[in-house]
PDB file of C-alpha atoms in Angstrom:
ATOM      1  CA  ASP A 940      -7.359 -15.069  13.359  1.00 61.00           C
ATOM      2  CA  GLY A 941      -9.221 -11.820  12.892  1.00 64.00           C
ATOM      3  CA  SER A 942     -12.569 -10.138  12.819  1.00 75.00           C
ATOM      4  CA  ARG A 943     -13.892  -7.870  10.113  1.00 74.00           C
ATOM      5  CA  ILE A 944     -16.390  -5.094   9.779  1.00 76.00           C
ATOM      6  CA  ARG A 945     -17.661  -4.733   6.255  1.00 73.00           C
ATOM      7  CA  ARG A 946     -19.766  -1.592   6.327  1.00 76.00           C
ATOM      8  CA  LEU A 947     -20.867   1.070   8.791  1.00 82.00           C
ATOM      9  CA  PHE A 948     -22.609   4.171   7.505  1.00 85.00           C
ATOM     10  CA  VAL A 949     -24.162   7.060   9.403  1.00 90.00           C
ATOM     11  CA  ASP A 950     -26.856   9.148   7.727  1.00 91.00           C
ATOM     12  CA  GLY A 951     -25.560  12.567   6.707  1.00 89.00           C
ATOM     13  CA  ALA A 952     -28.001  14.312   9.056  1.00 94.00           C
ATOM     14  CA  HIS A 953     -26.334  12.549  12.011  1.00 91.00           C
ATOM     15  CA  GLN A 954     -22.686  12.761  11.003  1.00 88.00           C
ATOM     16  CA  ARG A 955     -20.148  14.667  13.134  1.00 89.00           C
ATOM     17  CA  LYS A 956     -22.298  14.164  16.247  1.00 94.00           C
ATOM     18  CA  GLY A 957     -20.470  11.163  17.714  1.00 93.00           C
ATOM     19  CA  VAL A 958     -22.977   8.597  16.433  1.00 94.00           C
ATOM     20  CA  GLY A 959     -20.391   6.760  14.318  1.00 90.00           C
ATOM     21  CA  SER A 960     -17.889   6.682  17.176  1.00 92.00           C
ATOM     22  CA  VAL A 961     -20.445   5.178  19.565  1.00 94.00           C
ATOM     23  CA  LEU A 962     -21.632   2.571  17.054  1.00 92.00           C
ATOM     24  CA  PHE A 963     -18.102   1.687  16.042  1.00 91.00           C
ATOM     25  CA  SER A 964     -16.895   1.346  19.642  1.00 92.00           C
ATOM     26  CA  ARG A 965     -19.706  -1.120  20.324  1.00 92.00           C
ATOM     27  CA  MET A 966     -18.913  -3.118  17.203  1.00 90.00           C
ATOM     28  CA  GLU A 967     -15.221  -3.189  18.064  1.00 90.00           C
ATOM     29  CA  LYS A 968     -15.990  -4.441  21.593  1.00 91.00           C
ATOM     30  CA  LEU A 969     -18.083  -7.263  20.123  1.00 89.00           C
ATOM     31  CA  CYS A 970     -15.201  -8.217  17.842  1.00 88.00           C
ATOM     32  CA  MET A 971     -12.756  -8.155  20.762  1.00 89.00           C
ATOM     33  CA  LYS A 972     -14.721 -10.844  22.620  1.00 90.00           C
ATOM     34  CA  SER A 973     -13.209 -13.418  20.262  1.00 89.00           C
ATOM     35  CA  LYS A 974      -9.690 -12.082  21.023  1.00 90.00           C
ATOM     36  CA  PRO A 975      -8.707 -11.528  17.386  1.00 90.00           C
ATOM     37  CA  LYS A 976      -5.167 -10.847  16.226  1.00 91.00           C
ATOM     38  CA  SER A 977      -6.576  -8.039  14.102  1.00 92.00           C
ATOM     39  CA  ILE A 978      -9.745  -6.354  12.901  1.00 92.00           C
ATOM     40  CA  LYS A 979     -10.184  -5.557   9.220  1.00 91.00           C
ATOM     41  CA  ILE A 980     -12.465  -2.818   7.971  1.00 91.00           C
ATOM     42  CA  TYR A 981     -13.695  -2.267   4.439  1.00 90.00           C
ATOM     43  CA  SER A 982     -13.840   1.525   4.686  1.00 92.00           C
ATOM     44  CA  SER A 983     -15.507   3.891   2.274  1.00 91.00           C
ATOM     45  CA  ILE A 984     -12.999   6.374   0.909  1.00 93.00           C
ATOM     46  CA  ASN A 985     -14.714   9.204   2.800  1.00 90.00           C
ATOM     47  CA  ALA A 986     -14.348   7.382   6.145  1.00 92.00           C
ATOM     48  CA  VAL A 987     -10.602   6.633   6.004  1.00 95.00           C
ATOM     49  CA  GLY A 988      -9.777   9.591   8.278  1.00 94.00           C
ATOM     50  CA  PHE A 989     -12.376   8.448  10.812  1.00 93.00           C
ATOM     51  CA  TYR A 990     -10.801   4.996  11.071  1.00 94.00           C
ATOM     52  CA  GLU A 991      -7.282   6.414  11.178  1.00 96.00           C
ATOM     53  CA  LYS A 992      -8.356   8.330  14.294  1.00 94.00           C
ATOM     54  CA  MET A 993      -9.423   4.946  15.722  1.00 93.00           C
ATOM     55  CA  GLU A 994      -5.843   3.681  15.140  1.00 94.00           C
ATOM     56  CA  TYR A 995      -6.542   1.666  11.983  1.00 96.00           C
ATOM     57  CA  LYS A 996      -3.952   1.631   9.203  1.00 97.00           C
ATOM     58  CA  LYS A 997      -4.458   1.472   5.446  1.00 98.00           C
ATOM     59  CA  PHE A 998      -3.678  -1.961   4.037  1.00 96.00           C
ATOM     60  CA  GLY A 999      -2.850  -1.901   0.348  1.00 95.00           C
ATOM     61  CA  GLY A1000      -4.509   0.413  -2.124  1.00 95.00           C
ATOM     62  CA  VAL A1001      -8.060   1.390  -2.947  1.00 97.00           C
ATOM     63  CA  ARG A1002     -10.142  -1.542  -4.159  1.00 96.00           C
ATOM     64  CA  GLN A1003     -13.534  -2.207  -5.716  1.00 95.00           C
ATOM     65  CA  SER A1004     -15.945  -4.956  -4.643  1.00 91.00           C
ATOM     66  CA  ASN A1005     -17.842  -7.216  -7.040  1.00 93.00           C
ATOM     67  CA  GLU A1006     -20.859  -4.985  -6.364  1.00 91.00           C
ATOM     68  CA  GLY A1007     -18.926  -1.926  -7.573  1.00 94.00           C
ATOM     69  CA  ILE A1008     -18.329  -0.421  -4.113  1.00 90.00           C
ATOM     70  CA  VAL A1009     -14.998   1.418  -3.867  1.00 95.00           C
ATOM     71  CA  TYR A1010     -13.279   0.913  -0.515  1.00 94.00           C
ATOM     72  CA  GLN A1011     -10.000   1.042   1.389  1.00 96.00           C
ATOM     73  CA  LEU A1012      -9.065  -2.003   3.445  1.00 94.00           C
ATOM     74  CA  MET A1013      -7.877  -0.948   6.914  1.00 95.00           C
ATOM     75  CA  VAL A1014      -6.439  -3.060   9.724  1.00 95.00           C
ATOM     76  CA  LYS A1015      -5.843  -2.742  13.450  1.00 94.00           C
ATOM     77  CA  LYS A1016      -3.468  -5.363  14.875  1.00 93.00           C
ATOM     78  CA  PHE A1017      -3.459  -6.471  18.507  1.00 88.00           C
ATOM     79  CA  ARG A1018      -0.630  -9.029  18.787  1.00 73.00           C
TER      80      ARG A1018
END
């Protein structure tokens, strides 16, 4: 069906230096090995723009996990 990435954070001292893009590209390639129909990401609110640049789309509204983490579900479909 699909793969999912729950959390990816880059320390503030290393943000805007391409670290997140490199890490995310590697994670996405690992997910693609299973030939998913989609990849779901539980994005922090601050990272929505980052994932939109990676061609992910918002899916539904802002949510909150059982642990109290506020996130935006995002999806990239392949088929």
